[in-house]
């Protein structure tokens, strides 16, 4: 596949700061494929048998029309069902918002599990207790939560193993720079892959990037 040039002003110190302080997913350090004329819905949302997956994908697709920017700032938000302004956010917010549409408040679920099992979660941020404003927005915490819920699937290099509604996490730069997104129901017939709905620096988008980075987690909640 032909590589595109990197987007400007994506500086390494910004990436390191984000992973060290927030643990958010971060801006892309590699290439994003252009949209293809061979992309089709497979299956159409109306034909998905799981109402939860349908709601997740409907919401995630809607985010691509609303969320137009990326902002990793720490924000005090309500609890439960708290959120930053819908026009912005980070990669984890795509997953959190989509799951909330399906009746799962990851802010509440992650906070309650961390409150009872804090030592089981990554200790990357020098905290002594959970923080319900930010914990569910950190990719390593979401990975651990999905694992503890028994939702982890094997990581493979076979595109057919990644289904609409699945959650996928990545290491962007080989040094633990994390990212997370959702597998959509839009299929690229040219590459044989479903597109990913994610926010990697320019707002929520739907792109063919499943194997652009090292996959570190594959989860199926429903």
Tab-separated table of C-alpha atoms in Angstrom:
chain	number	residue	atom	x	y	z
A	1	UNK	CA	0.000	0.000	0.000
A	2	UNK	CA	1.256	3.454	-0.819
A	3	UNK	CA	2.191	5.494	2.220
A	4	UNK	CA	1.053	9.040	2.755
A	5	UNK	CA	3.218	11.732	4.273
A	6	UNK	CA	2.905	12.379	8.004
A	7	UNK	CA	0.648	15.157	9.198
A	8	UNK	CA	2.547	18.317	10.289
A	9	UNK	CA	3.063	19.526	13.832
A	10	UNK	CA	2.793	16.067	15.441
A	11	UNK	CA	5.766	16.465	17.697
A	12	UNK	CA	7.309	13.677	19.702
A	13	UNK	CA	7.320	15.578	22.983
A	14	UNK	CA	3.553	16.009	22.761
A	15	UNK	CA	3.097	12.280	22.290
A	16	UNK	CA	5.380	11.426	25.191
A	17	UNK	CA	3.596	13.945	27.406
A	18	UNK	CA	0.199	12.448	26.619
A	19	UNK	CA	1.209	8.877	27.391
A	20	UNK	CA	3.121	9.843	30.521
A	21	UNK	CA	0.518	12.140	32.047
A	22	UNK	CA	-2.831	11.025	30.706
A	23	UNK	CA	-2.412	7.609	29.129
A	24	UNK	CA	-4.754	8.709	26.365
A	25	UNK	CA	-4.463	7.515	22.855
A	26	UNK	CA	-2.489	9.926	20.847
A	27	UNK	CA	-1.950	11.471	17.519
A	28	UNK	CA	-0.896	9.314	14.631
A	29	UNK	CA	2.805	8.848	13.988
A	30	UNK	CA	2.149	6.666	10.948
A	31	UNK	CA	-0.028	6.743	7.875
A	32	UNK	CA	-3.804	6.676	7.513
A	33	UNK	CA	-5.263	5.166	4.377
A	34	UNK	CA	-7.600	7.225	2.200
A	35	UNK	CA	-11.248	6.290	1.832
A	36	UNK	CA	-11.898	3.713	-0.866
A	37	UNK	CA	-14.671	3.487	-3.430
A	38	UNK	CA	-15.019	-0.200	-2.526
A	39	UNK	CA	-16.389	0.418	0.976
A	40	UNK	CA	-19.833	-1.061	1.649
A	41	UNK	CA	-21.988	-1.759	4.700
A	42	UNK	CA	-21.733	-5.445	5.499
A	43	UNK	CA	-24.186	-6.108	7.016
A	44	UNK	CA	-26.360	-2.967	7.063
A	45	UNK	CA	-26.965	-1.735	10.608
A	46	UNK	CA	-30.647	-2.653	10.402
A	47	UNK	CA	-29.692	-6.296	9.809
A	48	UNK	CA	-27.361	-6.684	12.791
A	49	UNK	CA	-28.825	-9.280	15.132
A	50	UNK	CA	-27.501	-7.643	18.306
A	51	UNK	CA	-29.362	-4.460	19.294
A	52	UNK	CA	-26.412	-3.445	21.496
A	53	UNK	CA	-23.933	-3.652	18.630
A	54	UNK	CA	-26.348	-1.777	16.404
A	55	UNK	CA	-26.597	1.034	18.954
A	56	UNK	CA	-22.814	1.115	19.401
A	57	UNK	CA	-22.196	1.457	15.678
A	58	UNK	CA	-25.007	3.951	15.123
A	59	UNK	CA	-23.575	6.173	17.837
A	60	UNK	CA	-19.969	5.773	16.676
A	61	UNK	CA	-20.921	6.659	13.105
A	62	UNK	CA	-22.796	9.706	14.373
A	63	UNK	CA	-19.674	10.804	16.235
A	64	UNK	CA	-17.857	11.129	12.906
A	65	UNK	CA	-20.319	13.907	12.050
A	66	UNK	CA	-20.068	15.663	15.433
A	67	UNK	CA	-16.611	15.173	16.945
A	68	UNK	CA	-14.270	17.264	14.821
A	69	UNK	CA	-11.292	17.804	17.103
A	70	UNK	CA	-8.953	16.110	19.572
A	71	UNK	CA	-8.323	17.469	23.058
A	72	UNK	CA	-6.531	15.456	25.781
A	73	UNK	CA	-7.054	18.052	28.515
A	74	UNK	CA	-8.012	16.840	31.974
A	75	UNK	CA	-11.645	17.812	32.567
A	76	UNK	CA	-13.826	17.477	35.659
A	77	UNK	CA	-17.021	15.812	34.453
A	78	UNK	CA	-20.258	14.671	36.097
A	79	UNK	CA	-20.623	11.155	37.490
A	80	UNK	CA	-22.110	8.894	36.311
A	81	UNK	CA	-22.707	9.465	32.582
A	82	UNK	CA	-20.125	12.246	32.456
A	83	UNK	CA	-18.626	13.425	29.179
A	84	UNK	CA	-16.513	16.164	27.680
A	85	UNK	CA	-18.111	18.367	24.975
A	86	UNK	CA	-19.234	16.089	22.114
A	87	UNK	CA	-17.378	18.065	19.462
A	88	UNK	CA	-14.046	17.038	20.969
A	89	UNK	CA	-12.358	14.320	23.017
A	90	UNK	CA	-9.777	11.566	22.586
A	91	UNK	CA	-9.828	8.051	21.166
A	92	UNK	CA	-11.216	6.459	24.319
A	93	UNK	CA	-14.184	8.840	24.239
A	94	UNK	CA	-15.303	7.234	20.967
A	95	UNK	CA	-15.614	3.898	22.758
A	96	UNK	CA	-17.111	5.356	25.943
A	97	UNK	CA	-19.799	7.293	24.075
A	98	UNK	CA	-20.691	4.364	21.838
A	99	UNK	CA	-20.982	1.942	24.756
A	100	UNK	CA	-23.106	4.397	26.701
A	101	UNK	CA	-25.584	4.418	23.805
A	102	UNK	CA	-25.848	0.647	24.286
A	103	UNK	CA	-26.549	0.989	28.003
A	104	UNK	CA	-23.013	0.470	29.369
A	105	UNK	CA	-21.542	3.446	31.229
A	106	UNK	CA	-17.814	2.707	31.167
A	107	UNK	CA	-17.154	5.668	33.443
A	108	UNK	CA	-19.230	4.031	36.165
A	109	UNK	CA	-18.165	0.451	35.427
A	110	UNK	CA	-14.449	1.204	35.368
A	111	UNK	CA	-14.628	3.442	38.442
A	112	UNK	CA	-16.500	0.873	40.511
A	113	UNK	CA	-14.096	-1.902	39.555
A	114	UNK	CA	-11.049	0.271	40.233
A	115	UNK	CA	-12.466	1.355	43.569
A	116	UNK	CA	-12.623	-2.275	44.680
A	117	UNK	CA	-9.525	-3.531	42.827
A	118	UNK	CA	-7.245	-0.543	42.397
A	119	UNK	CA	-4.025	-2.582	42.564
A	120	UNK	CA	-5.175	-4.729	39.628
A	121	UNK	CA	-5.071	-1.745	37.271
A	122	UNK	CA	-2.000	-0.164	35.651
A	123	UNK	CA	-0.045	2.043	38.049
A	124	UNK	CA	1.270	4.548	35.515
A	125	UNK	CA	0.093	7.874	36.889
A	126	UNK	CA	1.282	7.953	40.522
A	127	UNK	CA	-2.270	7.933	41.873
A	128	UNK	CA	-3.264	6.544	45.246
A	129	UNK	CA	-6.953	6.146	44.443
A	130	UNK	CA	-9.293	6.066	41.449
A	131	UNK	CA	-10.242	9.268	39.654
A	132	UNK	CA	-13.691	8.997	38.091
A	133	UNK	CA	-13.002	11.998	35.843
A	134	UNK	CA	-10.209	10.332	33.918
A	135	UNK	CA	-9.750	6.620	34.651
A	136	UNK	CA	-12.209	5.394	32.004
A	137	UNK	CA	-10.622	7.697	29.415
A	138	UNK	CA	-7.205	6.025	29.733
A	139	UNK	CA	-6.610	3.227	27.250
A	140	UNK	CA	-4.633	0.928	29.598
A	141	UNK	CA	-7.497	1.064	32.112
A	142	UNK	CA	-10.057	0.161	29.457
A	143	UNK	CA	-7.866	-2.731	28.361
A	144	UNK	CA	-7.632	-4.031	31.924
A	145	UNK	CA	-11.364	-3.589	32.499
A	146	UNK	CA	-12.266	-5.566	29.368
A	147	UNK	CA	-9.802	-8.279	30.352
A	148	UNK	CA	-11.233	-8.522	33.861
A	149	UNK	CA	-14.719	-8.846	32.397
A	150	UNK	CA	-13.580	-11.780	30.281
A	151	UNK	CA	-14.079	-9.895	27.017
A	152	UNK	CA	-10.583	-10.331	25.565
A	153	UNK	CA	-10.133	-12.294	22.337
A	154	UNK	CA	-6.941	-13.596	20.709
A	155	UNK	CA	-4.919	-11.066	18.746
A	156	UNK	CA	-4.420	-12.269	15.176
A	157	UNK	CA	-3.347	-10.884	11.808
A	158	UNK	CA	-6.490	-12.223	10.127
A	159	UNK	CA	-8.969	-9.481	9.279
A	160	UNK	CA	-11.926	-11.883	9.354
A	161	UNK	CA	-11.487	-12.321	13.110
A	162	UNK	CA	-12.397	-8.679	13.774
A	163	UNK	CA	-16.166	-8.188	13.752
A	164	UNK	CA	-18.394	-5.085	13.770
A	165	UNK	CA	-18.677	-3.730	17.306
A	166	UNK	CA	-15.351	-5.170	18.482
A	167	UNK	CA	-12.938	-2.930	20.384
A	168	UNK	CA	-9.296	-2.884	19.279
A	169	UNK	CA	-6.303	-1.252	20.968
A	170	UNK	CA	-2.874	-0.501	19.495
A	171	UNK	CA	0.668	0.541	20.339
A	172	UNK	CA	1.349	3.365	17.892
A	173	UNK	CA	5.094	3.719	18.139
A	174	UNK	CA	6.492	0.540	19.691
A	175	UNK	CA	7.026	2.314	22.995
A	176	UNK	CA	3.610	2.044	24.594
A	177	UNK	CA	1.895	5.005	22.943
A	178	UNK	CA	-1.673	3.746	23.168
A	179	UNK	CA	-4.732	4.022	20.954
A	180	UNK	CA	-8.192	2.461	20.869
A	181	UNK	CA	-11.126	2.284	18.457
A	182	UNK	CA	-14.163	0.349	17.268
A	183	UNK	CA	-14.575	-2.008	14.329
A	184	UNK	CA	-17.346	-0.626	12.111
A	185	UNK	CA	-19.714	-2.497	9.796
A	186	UNK	CA	-18.291	-0.731	6.739
A	187	UNK	CA	-16.243	-3.243	4.776
A	188	UNK	CA	-13.506	-2.435	2.296
A	189	UNK	CA	-13.774	-5.067	-0.419
A	190	UNK	CA	-10.400	-4.059	-1.847
A	191	UNK	CA	-8.477	-4.818	1.357
A	192	UNK	CA	-10.828	-7.356	2.958
A	193	UNK	CA	-11.097	-5.368	6.191
A	194	UNK	CA	-13.739	-3.548	8.181
A	195	UNK	CA	-13.043	0.127	8.760
A	196	UNK	CA	-12.182	1.458	12.229
A	197	UNK	CA	-14.027	4.322	13.926
A	198	UNK	CA	-11.512	6.240	16.031
A	199	UNK	CA	-10.101	9.638	16.936
A	200	UNK	CA	-6.377	9.874	16.412
A	201	UNK	CA	-5.965	13.640	16.289
A	202	UNK	CA	-8.468	15.171	13.899
A	203	UNK	CA	-11.804	14.122	15.320
A	204	UNK	CA	-13.782	10.896	14.996
A	205	UNK	CA	-13.248	9.255	11.628
A	206	UNK	CA	-13.956	5.962	9.893
A	207	UNK	CA	-10.813	4.627	8.230
A	208	UNK	CA	-9.161	1.426	7.020
A	209	UNK	CA	-6.409	1.267	9.664
A	210	UNK	CA	-6.865	-2.083	11.449
A	211	UNK	CA	-3.323	-3.242	10.771
A	212	UNK	CA	-1.614	0.148	10.592
A	213	UNK	CA	-0.142	-0.310	14.077
A	214	UNK	CA	0.696	-3.129	16.463
A	215	UNK	CA	-2.519	-4.519	17.933
A	216	UNK	CA	-2.305	-4.910	21.719
A	217	UNK	CA	-5.899	-5.833	22.505
A	218	UNK	CA	-9.021	-7.288	20.891
A	219	UNK	CA	-12.282	-7.253	22.863
A	220	UNK	CA	-15.864	-8.293	22.195
A	221	UNK	CA	-18.264	-7.048	24.864
A	222	UNK	CA	-21.578	-8.191	23.344
